[in-house]
Amino acid sequence: MPLVVQKFGGTSVADADKILAAARKAIRAHREGKQVIVVVSARGHTTDELIGLAKEITERPPAREMDMLLATGEQVSVALMAMAIQALGVPAISFTGAQIGIVTDSFHTKARIRNISTERIQQALDDGQIVIVAGFQGVDEHYNITTLGRGGSDTTAVALAAVLGADACEIYTDVDGVYTTDPRVVAEARKIDRISYDEMLELASLGAGVMHSRSIEFAKKFGVPIHVRSSFADATGTWIVAEEDARVLGASVTGAALAKDEARVTVLGVPDRPGVVHALFRRIGEANIVVDMIVQNVATHGRTEVSFTVAGGDLAETLIVAEHAAREIGAEGVTHDASVAKVSVVGLGMRVHTGVAQAMFEALGAAGVNIQMITTSEIKISVLVDRASGADALRCVHQAFELERPRLDDRRDFAPHRRPPAERSPLAGPDAPPLANGLGGMEDLVVSGVELDEEQARVTLLNVPDRPGYAGKVFRAIAQAGVNVDMIVQNVRSASGDTRLSITVPRADALRAAEAASAAVDDPGHVLVEPNMAKLSVVGIGMRTHTGVATRMFGALAEAGINIALINTSEVRVNVLTDLGPGKAGLAALGRAFDLPTRLAASGSGSRAE
Ligand code: ADP
Ligand code: ASP
Ligand code: MG
């Protein structure tokens, strides 16, 4: 019998009428002969109100009690939903996360799912009931109630769809699909028909609040198609599916996102030797803080600067950890900026289309937006800007890529279907092979490979003026020289007033890129070329939210005595640049650390084209 999971977000269950309307959707699917699981969030702004209440009692509510409190919001919703469905004449039963055995780790307020026992749900489904499950919550091995992080009901829904083998997971919300960017910020945003897991994963983790990014990790790992659609209408929404099913012709950029509430932390005067970056990020990883935009400057006089961004809410804790780590590694200090925003463009098309960085930087320059930091991955470019310019920056980037224009769709006949899991589920049976690394748990990371690209060179512009328009000019010149740029990294202005912009390019193009850049800048003496570099990559799913991957990677390189020259991260890869000499030793060290076969990558694989 077909099985569907339907998830209703907070606004979709805000009052009695909306709960009844949601109930009717579930009943309709039931009458169509499907087994139905309904996952619900807390009503309206309940979660925010509960957080506010806790803050009235104490500035720092203990995380365990916070989870005890927040989980009540969803418990109210499941009971009301079950009543609504029963009142409409269909048998239904509600469960909390604990009751159906959603077992998580013990990281309160950001717990990860370890296991879900399916017997009780399956029994109720087989009895013909609609099963209502409280989203966002679970229980740890000591029966403490946990929550999965804000927006986590999406993750409950997709996780249930994954373990129960549902044909699809429907996410009902207050927009009718995934848009090219948040329609509340950019009115011209356009609904996307289909988007790949990787693009959605990036967009979600870069600020597109429509989906909890961890839900997309599940969907990709277990091959679950997701349909994001309106609670208040019946039209088709957006399908989030495998890359093969998502492909739409011609576009370099699929969507853009704004993370408004970001904070930047910079560790100053970091000694430039192996192991230092590892020591820093190990500490941060241990605190379960998700880090983005890691940028390390080219070292001068044996010291460098490492900047990274975290969610604004994690700043206070991050500073405590970073200051501690800075003392430990002999760095000179820690600075931060609490009022920055991150603007990103995402698209699988960036692997083949050139000129994306140039277009983005020129648009920002023309709008007078200063770029403070830049990082890229093969399918995204992110810039850090002053928070006050964030929304304008998003709008101008959206316009520059004409994201409001409909895209050519080459597969009108598309029908979603479940794909075989990317890796076998550990829940598939006692003999099923565990996920890579033998870690086993449902939400543990899946690392699928380690790679070495020996064809890289680095070109660095020193003394980059800290003003709008500069990056656009440089990238125009490099593009005109016909050079494909892979990684782009720019750190914030250093204590000595210096901003540095590094790019990596194929070795054969290094001099051409340097000449083009020199011609475009005011001070051509300040271009540094390092022709013999290598890129080491760890490839997988959900790498950024699993702080452990980068930490393990940096640790393995440190142990092998290999210095890290540059870092860039995405949800599907962590890349580091090293000298060419130790590249092969680095690859072997990573192979051992992740217990995976290694491979020499063709030049440019896993790269953006620019
Ligand atoms: P729910 O309570 O149903 O989970 P959310 O508030 O979490 O709903 O997510 C829906 C909201 O996400 C929308 O109202 C919209 O403002 C916001 N959003 C941000 N980025 C996007 C995007 N790219 N596409 C659609 N909605 C987006
Ligand atoms: N109620 C929780 C929140 O507001 C979970 C969710 O809505 O997904 O974050
Ligand atoms: Mg949500």
Coordinates of C-alpha atoms and ligand atoms in Angstrom, one line a residue, residues 7 9-10 41-42 47-48 74 136 149-154, ligand 2:
K7 CA 4.1 17.6 7.5
G9 CA 4.2 23.7 9.7
G10 CA 3.3 26.2 12.4
S41 CA 4.8 21.6 14.3
A42 CA 3.8 23.7 17.2
T47 CA 7.9 28.0 20.0
D48 CA 9.0 31.6 20.0
E74 CA 4.2 20.0 19.3
F136 CA 11.0 18.4 16.2
G149 CA 16.9 22.5 16.4
R150 CA 14.6 25.3 15.1
G151 CA 12.6 24.2 12.0
G152 CA 13.3 20.5 13.0
S153 CA 9.8 19.2 12.2
D154 CA 10.9 18.9 8.6
Ligands
ASP2 N1 8.3 24.3 16.4 C1 9.6 24.2 16.0 C2 10.2 25.6 15.6 O1 9.4 26.6 15.6 C3 9.9 23.2 14.9 C4 9.3 23.5 13.6 O2 8.5 24.3 13.4 O3 9.8 22.9 12.6 O4 11.3 25.7 15.3

